[in-house]
Short mmCIF file of C-alpha atoms in Angstrom, two decimals:
data_model
loop_
_atom_site.label_atom_id
_atom_site.label_comp_id
_atom_site.label_asym_id
_atom_site.label_seq_id
_atom_site.Cartn_x
_atom_site.Cartn_y
_atom_site.Cartn_z
CA MET M 6 75.51 -3.73 10.05
CA LYS M 7 78.77 -3.06 11.76
CA GLY M 8 82.29 -4.25 11.24
CA PHE M 9 85.04 -4.42 8.66
CA HIS M 10 84.29 -7.95 7.59
CA PHE M 11 80.66 -7.45 6.58
CA HIS M 12 81.65 -5.52 3.51
CA GLY M 13 85.35 -4.88 4.01
CA LEU M 14 86.42 -5.17 0.42
CA LEU M 15 83.60 -3.09 -1.01
CA ALA M 16 83.91 -0.41 1.66
CA TYR M 17 87.63 -0.23 1.02
CA ILE M 18 87.14 0.20 -2.70
CA VAL M 19 84.48 2.87 -2.21
CA TYR M 20 87.08 4.65 -0.07
CA LEU M 21 89.15 5.26 -3.21
CA THR M 22 89.36 8.62 -4.94
CA SER M 23 90.38 9.81 -8.37
CA LEU M 24 93.73 11.10 -7.10
CA ARG M 25 96.59 10.25 -9.43
CA SER M 26 100.33 10.67 -9.20
CA ALA M 27 102.30 12.99 -11.46
CA ALA M 28 103.09 10.00 -13.64
CA GLY M 29 99.41 9.26 -14.03
CA SER M 30 99.31 6.10 -11.95
CA PRO M 31 96.32 5.76 -9.63
CA ILE M 32 96.94 5.93 -5.91
CA TYR M 33 94.51 3.76 -4.02
CA GLY M 34 93.51 3.49 -0.41
CA TYR M 35 93.56 7.29 -0.18
CA ASP M 36 90.61 9.32 1.08
CA GLY M 37 91.63 12.68 -0.40
CA GLU M 38 92.10 14.21 3.06
CA SER M 39 94.71 12.26 5.01
CA LYS M 40 98.38 12.99 4.49
CA LEU M 41 99.91 10.85 1.78
CA PRO M 42 102.83 8.53 2.54
CA SER M 43 106.29 9.35 1.23
CA GLN M 44 107.14 8.98 -2.44
CA GLN M 45 109.23 5.90 -1.63
CA CYS M 46 106.14 4.27 -0.16
CA LEU M 47 103.77 5.48 -2.88
CA GLU M 48 105.95 3.91 -5.56
CA VAL M 49 104.99 0.47 -4.23
CA PHE M 50 101.34 1.19 -5.01
CA GLN M 51 102.02 2.96 -8.30
CA GLN M 52 104.20 0.16 -9.64
CA VAL M 53 101.46 -2.43 -9.11
CA GLN M 54 99.40 -0.66 -11.76
CA ALA M 55 102.17 0.66 -13.99
CA GLN M 56 103.83 -2.75 -14.28
CA ASN M 57 100.60 -4.81 -14.19
CA GLN M 58 101.99 -6.78 -11.26
CA ASP M 59 98.48 -7.76 -10.21
CA ASN M 60 97.44 -9.28 -13.56
CA GLY M 61 94.24 -7.28 -13.38
CA CYS M 62 93.05 -8.39 -9.93
CA VAL M 63 93.13 -4.79 -8.63
CA PRO M 64 91.32 -2.97 -11.47
CA ILE M 65 91.81 0.53 -10.10
CA ASP M 66 91.62 2.21 -13.50
CA LYS M 67 88.04 0.93 -13.85
CA ILE M 68 87.02 1.55 -10.25
CA LEU M 69 88.33 5.06 -9.64
CA PRO M 70 85.87 6.97 -11.86
CA VAL M 71 82.91 5.13 -10.32
CA ALA M 72 84.19 5.63 -6.76
CA ALA M 73 84.55 9.36 -7.40
CA GLN M 74 80.86 9.52 -8.36
CA ILE M 75 79.92 7.75 -5.13
CA LYS M 76 81.71 10.38 -3.09
CA LEU M 77 79.79 13.12 -4.90
CA ASP M 78 76.36 11.55 -4.28
CA PRO M 79 76.52 8.95 -1.48
CA ALA M 80 72.74 8.97 -0.95
CA ASN M 81 72.27 7.39 -4.39
CA ALA M 82 75.33 5.18 -4.30
CA GLY M 83 73.62 1.81 -4.74
CA PRO M 84 73.90 1.41 -8.53
CA LYS M 85 77.50 2.65 -8.51
CA MET M 86 78.46 0.28 -5.69
CA THR M 87 76.86 -2.54 -7.67
CA GLN M 88 78.94 -1.49 -10.67
CA ILE M 89 82.12 -1.65 -8.57
CA ALA M 90 81.14 -5.04 -7.16
CA ASP M 91 80.59 -6.33 -10.70
CA ILE M 92 84.07 -5.12 -11.68
CA ILE M 93 85.66 -6.85 -8.70
CA CYS M 94 83.59 -10.00 -8.50
CA GLN M 95 82.71 -10.80 -12.10
CA GLN M 96 85.11 -8.96 -14.40
CA SER M 97 88.40 -9.36 -12.52
CA PRO M 98 90.32 -12.43 -11.32
CA ALA M 99 91.05 -13.00 -7.66
CA CYS M 100 94.51 -11.93 -6.57
CA THR M 101 96.96 -14.79 -6.18
CA PRO M 102 98.63 -15.52 -2.82
CA GLN M 103 102.01 -14.86 -4.47
CA PHE M 104 100.97 -11.36 -5.56
CA LEU M 105 99.47 -10.55 -2.15
CA ASN M 106 102.55 -11.79 -0.30
CA ASN M 107 104.90 -9.83 -2.56
CA PHE M 108 102.74 -6.73 -2.31
CA LYS M 109 102.71 -6.87 1.49
CA SER M 110 106.46 -7.52 1.63
CA ASN M 111 107.13 -4.49 -0.56
CA ILE M 112 104.84 -2.31 1.56
CA THR M 113 106.55 -3.46 4.76
CA ALA M 114 110.02 -2.88 3.32
CA ARG M 115 109.42 0.56 1.81
CA CYS M 116 106.69 2.10 3.95
CA VAL M 117 108.60 2.66 7.19
CA GLY M 118 108.63 5.27 9.95
CA ASP M 119 105.58 7.54 9.77
CA ASP M 120 104.49 5.73 6.61
CA ALA M 121 103.88 2.55 8.60
CA THR M 122 100.97 4.17 10.47
CA ASN M 123 99.52 6.05 7.50
CA PRO M 124 95.82 5.11 6.95
CA MET M 125 96.49 4.24 3.31
CA VAL M 126 99.24 1.83 4.35
CA THR M 127 97.48 0.25 7.32
CA GLY M 128 94.27 -0.11 5.31
CA SER M 129 96.11 -1.81 2.48
CA VAL M 130 97.88 -4.23 4.80
CA ARG M 131 94.63 -5.11 6.56
CA LEU M 132 92.92 -5.76 3.25
CA ILE M 133 95.81 -7.97 2.11
CA ASP M 134 95.74 -9.93 5.38
CA ASN M 135 91.99 -10.51 5.07
CA TYR M 136 91.71 -10.59 1.29
CA THR M 137 90.04 -13.96 0.75
CA PRO M 138 87.19 -13.67 3.29
CA SER M 139 86.71 -9.98 2.45
CA ARG M 140 86.37 -10.72 -1.24
CA GLU M 141 83.96 -13.60 -0.66
CA MET M 142 81.83 -11.60 1.75
CA GLY M 143 81.88 -8.59 -0.55
CA CYS M 144 80.83 -10.72 -3.52
CA LEU M 145 78.07 -12.66 -1.75
CA LYS M 146 74.64 -12.19 -3.36
CA ASP M 147 71.19 -12.17 -1.81
CA PRO M 148 69.53 -15.41 -3.01
CA THR M 149 66.10 -13.76 -2.95
CA ASN M 150 66.85 -11.00 -5.47
CA GLY M 151 70.38 -11.43 -6.82
CA ALA M 152 71.64 -8.16 -5.32
CA TYR M 153 75.03 -7.94 -3.65
CA CYS M 154 74.60 -8.33 0.10
CA ALA M 155 77.37 -5.79 0.75
CA VAL M 156 75.58 -3.19 -1.36
CA GLU M 157 72.30 -3.83 0.45
CA ALA M 158 74.07 -3.46 3.79
CA ALA M 159 75.85 -0.28 2.74
CA GLU M 160 72.61 1.26 1.47
CA TRP M 161 70.90 0.39 4.75
CA VAL M 162 73.69 2.07 6.73
CA ILE M 163 73.60 5.20 4.54
CA LYS M 164 69.82 5.46 4.92
CA ASN M 165 69.46 4.65 8.62
CA HIS M 166 72.68 5.94 10.22
CA PRO M 167 72.55 3.21 12.88
CA ASP M 168 74.10 3.56 16.30
CA PRO M 169 77.63 2.09 16.09
CA ASN M 170 76.92 0.21 19.30
CA MET M 171 73.60 -1.27 18.20
CA GLN M 172 73.02 -4.88 19.16
CA PRO M 173 71.91 -7.53 16.65
CA THR M 174 68.23 -8.40 16.45
CA LYS M 175 66.29 -11.24 14.85
CA GLU M 176 65.19 -8.86 12.09
CA MET M 177 68.81 -8.88 10.91
CA CYS M 178 68.77 -12.63 10.30
CA THR M 179 68.30 -12.35 6.55
CA PRO M 180 69.56 -14.78 3.89
CA CYS M 181 72.57 -12.47 3.45
CA THR M 182 73.34 -12.55 7.14
CA LYS M 183 73.14 -16.34 7.16
CA GLY M 184 75.54 -16.43 4.22
CA TRP M 185 77.99 -14.18 6.05
CA ILE M 186 77.76 -16.35 9.15
CA GLU M 187 78.60 -19.42 7.06
CA GLN M 188 81.66 -17.62 5.72
CA TYR M 189 82.57 -16.49 9.23
CA ASP M 190 82.51 -20.11 10.40
CA LYS M 191 84.59 -21.13 7.40
CA TYR M 192 87.29 -18.49 7.64
CA SER M 193 87.51 -17.32 11.27
CA PRO M 194 89.85 -20.15 12.37
CA GLN M 195 92.39 -19.00 9.76
CA TYR M 196 91.96 -15.23 10.04
CA PRO M 197 92.54 -13.66 13.48
CA ASP M 198 90.92 -10.34 12.53
CA LEU M 199 87.74 -12.13 11.54
CA LYS M 200 87.83 -14.37 14.60
CA ASP M 201 88.16 -11.29 16.84
CA ASP M 202 85.29 -9.43 15.21
CA PRO M 203 83.05 -8.40 18.15
CA TYR M 204 79.81 -8.28 16.18
CA LEU M 205 79.51 -11.41 14.07
CA PRO M 206 79.53 -13.90 16.99
CA LYS M 207 76.67 -11.96 18.60
CA LEU M 208 74.75 -11.93 15.34
CA LYS M 209 75.35 -15.64 14.91
CA ALA M 210 74.01 -16.36 18.39
CA VAL M 211 70.84 -14.34 17.73
CA CYS M 212 70.17 -16.01 14.39
CA GLN M 213 70.80 -19.52 15.68
CA SER M 214 68.38 -18.96 18.55
CA GLN M 215 65.44 -18.51 16.18
#
Protein backbone atom coordinates (compact mmCIF):
# COMPACT_ATOMS: atom_id res chain seq x y z
CA MET A 1 0.00 0.00 0.00
CA LYS A 2 2.41 2.57 -1.24
CA GLY A 3 2.06 6.04 -2.62
CA PHE A 4 0.67 9.46 -1.82
CA HIS A 5 -2.54 8.98 -3.72
CA PHE A 6 -3.78 5.87 -1.92
CA HIS A 7 -4.58 7.83 1.19
CA GLY A 8 -2.97 11.20 0.56
CA LEU A 9 -5.56 13.33 2.25
CA LEU A 10 -5.91 11.17 5.34
CA ALA A 11 -2.16 10.70 5.72
CA TYR A 12 -1.68 14.44 5.41
CA ILE A 13 -4.25 15.16 8.09
CA VAL A 14 -2.77 12.56 10.44
CA TYR A 15 0.52 14.40 9.94
CA LEU A 16 -0.93 17.38 11.83
CA THR A 17 -0.01 18.22 15.40
CA SER A 18 -1.53 20.30 18.14
CA LEU A 19 0.97 23.11 17.63
CA ARG A 20 -0.64 26.53 17.74
CA SER A 21 0.63 30.03 17.09
CA ALA A 22 0.89 32.67 19.79
CA ALA A 23 -2.44 34.02 18.63
CA GLY A 24 -4.03 30.62 19.12
CA SER A 25 -4.55 29.78 15.46
CA PRO A 26 -3.73 26.21 14.47
CA ILE A 27 -0.75 25.63 12.23
CA TYR A 28 -1.29 22.67 9.97
CA GLY A 29 0.96 20.58 7.82
CA TYR A 30 3.58 20.67 10.59
CA ASP A 31 5.15 17.53 12.04
CA GLY A 32 6.44 19.06 15.28
CA GLU A 33 10.07 18.47 14.27
CA SER A 34 10.83 20.27 11.02
CA LYS A 35 11.74 23.94 11.07
CA LEU A 36 8.72 26.18 10.72
CA PRO A 37 8.44 28.65 7.83
CA SER A 38 8.78 32.36 8.48
CA GLN A 39 6.03 34.31 10.21
CA GLN A 40 5.12 35.95 6.90
CA CYS A 41 4.47 32.50 5.45
CA LEU A 42 2.72 31.15 8.54
CA GLU A 43 0.23 34.01 8.46
CA VAL A 44 -1.21 32.58 5.24
CA PHE A 45 -2.14 29.38 7.07
CA GLN A 46 -3.27 31.12 10.26
CA GLN A 47 -5.56 33.52 8.43
CA VAL A 48 -7.44 30.69 6.74
CA GLN A 49 -8.72 29.61 10.14
CA ALA A 50 -8.89 32.98 11.88
CA GLN A 51 -10.92 34.54 9.06
CA ASN A 52 -12.89 31.40 8.15
CA GLN A 53 -11.69 31.73 4.56
CA ASP A 54 -12.33 28.04 3.97
CA ASN A 55 -16.00 28.06 5.04
CA GLY A 56 -15.30 25.02 7.18
CA CYS A 57 -13.74 22.79 4.53
CA VAL A 58 -10.46 22.56 6.48
CA PRO A 59 -11.79 21.78 10.00
CA ILE A 60 -8.43 21.93 11.75
CA ASP A 61 -9.89 22.86 15.13
CA LYS A 62 -11.77 19.53 15.15
CA ILE A 63 -8.96 17.46 13.69
CA LEU A 64 -5.96 18.61 15.73
CA PRO A 65 -6.92 17.03 19.07
CA VAL A 66 -7.63 13.68 17.40
CA ALA A 67 -4.41 13.80 15.35
CA ALA A 68 -2.42 14.45 18.52
CA GLN A 69 -3.84 11.25 20.04
CA ILE A 70 -2.81 9.29 16.96
CA LYS A 71 0.77 10.42 17.35
CA LEU A 72 0.77 9.25 20.96
CA ASP A 73 -0.54 5.76 20.15
CA PRO A 74 -0.12 4.95 16.44
CA ALA A 75 -0.56 1.20 16.98
CA ASN A 76 -4.21 1.79 17.94
CA ALA A 77 -4.87 4.60 15.51
CA GLY A 78 -7.74 3.02 13.56
CA PRO A 79 -10.71 4.46 15.47
CA LYS A 80 -9.10 7.91 15.61
CA MET A 81 -8.33 7.86 11.89
CA THR A 82 -11.95 6.89 11.26
CA GLN A 83 -13.02 9.83 13.41
CA ILE A 84 -10.87 12.18 11.32
CA ALA A 85 -12.22 10.71 8.09
CA ASP A 86 -15.78 11.26 9.35
CA ILE A 87 -14.94 14.91 10.09
CA ILE A 88 -13.50 15.43 6.62
CA CYS A 89 -15.83 13.31 4.53
CA GLN A 90 -19.19 13.58 6.29
CA GLN A 91 -19.17 16.63 8.54
CA SER A 92 -17.31 19.16 6.37
CA PRO A 93 -17.96 20.51 2.87
CA ALA A 94 -15.47 20.04 0.07
CA CYS A 95 -13.21 23.01 -0.54
CA THR A 96 -14.20 25.13 -3.51
CA PRO A 97 -11.84 25.64 -6.47
CA GLN A 98 -11.87 29.37 -5.72
CA PHE A 99 -10.66 28.84 -2.15
CA LEU A 100 -7.98 26.36 -3.24
CA ASN A 101 -6.72 28.67 -5.99
CA ASN A 102 -6.60 31.67 -3.66
CA PHE A 103 -4.92 29.63 -0.94
CA LYS A 104 -2.22 28.41 -3.33
CA SER A 105 -1.69 31.90 -4.74
CA ASN A 106 -1.21 33.31 -1.25
CA ILE A 107 1.23 30.54 -0.34
CA THR A 108 3.23 31.13 -3.53
CA ALA A 109 3.32 34.88 -3.00
CA ARG A 110 4.27 34.89 0.69
CA CYS A 111 6.23 31.67 1.19
CA VAL A 112 9.39 32.48 -0.75
CA GLY A 113 13.10 31.72 -0.42
CA ASP A 114 13.74 28.96 2.11
CA ASP A 115 10.01 28.85 2.87
CA ALA A 116 9.30 27.56 -0.64
CA THR A 117 11.06 24.26 0.14
CA ASN A 118 9.76 23.87 3.69
CA PRO A 119 7.93 20.51 4.12
CA MET A 120 4.84 22.26 5.49
CA VAL A 121 4.68 24.48 2.40
CA THR A 122 5.46 21.82 -0.20
CA GLY A 123 3.03 19.39 1.44
CA SER A 124 0.27 21.99 1.43
CA VAL A 125 0.82 22.86 -2.22
CA ARG A 126 0.83 19.20 -3.22
CA LEU A 127 -2.41 18.60 -1.36
CA ILE A 128 -4.01 21.63 -3.01
CA ASP A 129 -2.87 20.48 -6.46
CA ASN A 130 -4.32 17.00 -5.89
CA TYR A 131 -7.21 17.92 -3.62
CA THR A 132 -10.13 16.41 -5.50
CA PRO A 133 -8.72 12.91 -6.16
CA SER A 134 -7.08 12.83 -2.73
CA ARG A 135 -10.35 13.64 -1.00
CA GLU A 136 -12.30 11.09 -3.01
CA MET A 137 -9.72 8.37 -2.46
CA GLY A 138 -9.48 9.24 1.22
CA CYS A 139 -13.25 9.10 1.61
CA LEU A 140 -13.81 5.87 -0.33
CA LYS A 141 -15.46 3.14 1.76
CA ASP A 142 -15.08 -0.62 1.62
CA PRO A 143 -18.41 -1.91 0.22
CA THR A 144 -18.07 -5.14 2.21
CA ASN A 145 -18.00 -3.56 5.68
CA GLY A 146 -18.47 0.21 5.38
CA ALA A 147 -14.99 1.03 6.70
CA TYR A 148 -12.86 3.72 5.11
CA CYS A 149 -10.46 2.13 2.65
CA ALA A 150 -7.74 4.62 3.60
CA VAL A 151 -8.02 3.67 7.26
CA GLU A 152 -7.83 -0.03 6.41
CA ALA A 153 -4.75 0.61 4.29
CA ALA A 154 -3.08 2.72 6.97
CA GLU A 155 -3.75 0.09 9.64
CA TRP A 156 -2.27 -2.59 7.37
CA VAL A 157 0.87 -0.51 6.85
CA ILE A 158 1.25 0.18 10.59
CA LYS A 159 0.85 -3.52 11.40
CA ASN A 160 2.97 -5.05 8.64
CA HIS A 161 5.69 -2.46 7.95
CA PRO A 162 5.87 -3.50 4.29
CA ASP A 163 8.95 -3.09 2.15
CA PRO A 164 8.64 0.29 0.37
CA ASN A 165 9.64 -1.45 -2.86
CA MET A 166 7.14 -4.31 -2.58
CA GLN A 167 5.40 -5.26 -5.81
CA PRO A 168 1.61 -5.60 -6.08
CA THR A 169 0.09 -9.06 -5.81
CA LYS A 170 -3.34 -10.48 -6.60
CA GLU A 171 -4.09 -10.59 -2.86
CA MET A 172 -4.16 -6.79 -2.98
CA CYS A 173 -7.02 -6.74 -5.48
CA THR A 174 -9.70 -6.00 -2.90
CA PRO A 175 -12.93 -4.03 -3.45
CA CYS A 176 -11.10 -0.97 -2.08
CA THR A 177 -8.27 -1.41 -4.54
CA LYS A 178 -10.72 -1.72 -7.41
CA GLY A 179 -12.41 1.48 -6.25
CA TRP A 180 -9.07 3.30 -6.16
CA ILE A 181 -8.24 2.04 -9.65
CA GLU A 182 -11.55 3.41 -10.94
CA GLN A 183 -10.70 6.79 -9.43
CA TYR A 184 -7.19 6.58 -10.87
CA ASP A 185 -8.67 6.04 -14.34
CA LYS A 186 -11.06 8.93 -13.78
CA TYR A 187 -8.58 11.50 -12.51
CA SER A 188 -5.12 10.60 -13.83
CA PRO A 189 -5.61 12.39 -17.19
CA GLN A 190 -6.22 15.66 -15.31
CA TYR A 191 -3.70 15.27 -12.48
CA PRO A 192 -0.03 14.78 -13.48
CA ASP A 193 1.04 13.65 -10.01
CA LEU A 194 -1.55 10.89 -10.06
CA LYS A 195 -0.72 9.94 -13.64
CA ASP A 196 2.98 9.64 -12.71
CA ASP A 197 2.33 7.49 -9.65
CA PRO A 198 4.64 4.48 -10.14
CA TYR A 199 2.56 2.02 -8.13
CA LEU A 200 -1.06 2.31 -9.20
CA PRO A 201 -0.52 1.33 -12.87
CA LYS A 202 1.28 -1.83 -11.71
CA LEU A 203 -1.53 -2.63 -9.30
CA LYS A 204 -4.09 -2.03 -12.02
CA ALA A 205 -2.29 -4.42 -14.37
CA VAL A 206 -2.19 -7.16 -11.73
CA CYS A 207 -5.87 -6.80 -10.84
CA GLN A 208 -7.02 -6.71 -14.45
CA SER A 209 -5.10 -9.89 -15.21
CA GLN A 210 -7.21 -11.92 -12.78
